[in-house]
Amino acid sequence: MFRLVSLNLNGIRSATSKGLEDWIAQARPDCICVQEVKAQAPDVAGKFEQLAGLQGHFHFAEKKGYSGVGVYTRHVPSDVRIGFDGGEFDAEGRYVELRFDTPARKRSLISCYFPSGSSGEDRQAAKYRFLDLIYPHLQKLRRQREFILCGDVNIAHKEMDLKNWKGNLKNSGFLPEERAWMTKLLDEGGLVDVYRQLHPDATDAAYTWWSNRGQAYAKNVGWRIDYQLATPALANQARKVSIYKDVKFSDHAPLTVDYGFSP
């Protein structure tokens, strides 16, 4: 079994102060992909390079206290790839890929943090630029190797993926263009939404993010915007998926999938 977790931390210092490391020790994932680290290398050094015995590999943003992704793993990767576009979004710390290659197979685990467009038109335009760049990158990768992308995609794909879908039809994260991009990725692009493969009809139980406004968490007025997107051969190995909500480490919940392969 291979246990893989995706979690937007909303700040590694904040999440670890709320018991994240104890939970990792209990959950015993093989890898945990994290987003929104909100720290730079000096902040991590000597403090967060490891969590519960897992070794971290990171892509930090140039801007302090912003974005940043990482993968904590108990297995040594054969290669670590930082960034994917060589420009705007690499500067924002949005992509780290760990490769676990052997003579018999090529396999990658990716932690990726898609931009949010909720703060205004400029950031929504940046989000569309990101989508335009990440799609061909993932297609090229799919032709070369098997992979699982874990991440905060900042898109709720279908009406069942958020509580108040009617009230969000014109809001970033549920715009027609964003949802069409997800459909294209899953249909023409050939990737599999692992959660939906195992739970095609789940609604309220599927949410992974809740606004800090009002009582969204208490009332479960949430969104499903955190994903594990896999090539079909790996997706077909998915055995069990869970969303942990007993302790709140951030405004997102950990998404855990157990796969039937060994690392």
PDB file of C-alpha atoms in Angstrom, residues 88-89 92 94 115-117 120-133:
ATOM      1  CA  GLU A  88       6.149  33.872 -13.780  1.00  0.00           C
ATOM      2  CA  PHE A  89       4.822  30.901 -11.848  1.00  0.00           C
ATOM      3  CA  GLU A  92       5.634  32.092  -7.162  1.00  0.00           C
ATOM      4  CA  ARG A  94       3.905  26.518  -7.312  1.00  0.00           C
ATOM      5  CA  PRO A 115      -3.425  30.411  -8.412  1.00  0.00           C
ATOM      6  CA  SER A 116      -6.581  31.869  -6.953  1.00  0.00           C
ATOM      7  CA  GLY A 117      -8.348  34.575  -8.903  1.00  0.00           C
ATOM      8  CA  GLY A 120      -9.361  40.607  -8.546  1.00  0.00           C
ATOM      9  CA  GLU A 121      -9.164  40.671 -12.332  1.00  0.00           C
ATOM     10  CA  ASP A 122      -5.351  40.716 -12.418  1.00  0.00           C
ATOM     11  CA  ARG A 123      -5.082  37.493 -10.449  1.00  0.00           C
ATOM     12  CA  GLN A 124      -7.876  35.854 -12.439  1.00  0.00           C
ATOM     13  CA  ALA A 125      -5.940  36.668 -15.611  1.00  0.00           C
ATOM     14  CA  ALA A 126      -2.843  35.131 -14.000  1.00  0.00           C
ATOM     15  CA  LYS A 127      -4.873  32.037 -13.154  1.00  0.00           C
ATOM     16  CA  TYR A 128      -5.871  31.642 -16.803  1.00  0.00           C
ATOM     17  CA  ARG A 129      -2.229  32.050 -17.856  1.00  0.00           C
ATOM     18  CA  PHE A 130      -1.293  29.321 -15.395  1.00  0.00           C
ATOM     19  CA  LEU A 131      -3.968  26.978 -16.762  1.00  0.00           C
ATOM     20  CA  ASP A 132      -2.739  27.626 -20.302  1.00  0.00           C
ATOM     21  CA  LEU A 133       0.791  26.650 -19.277  1.00  0.00           C
TER      22      LEU A 133
END
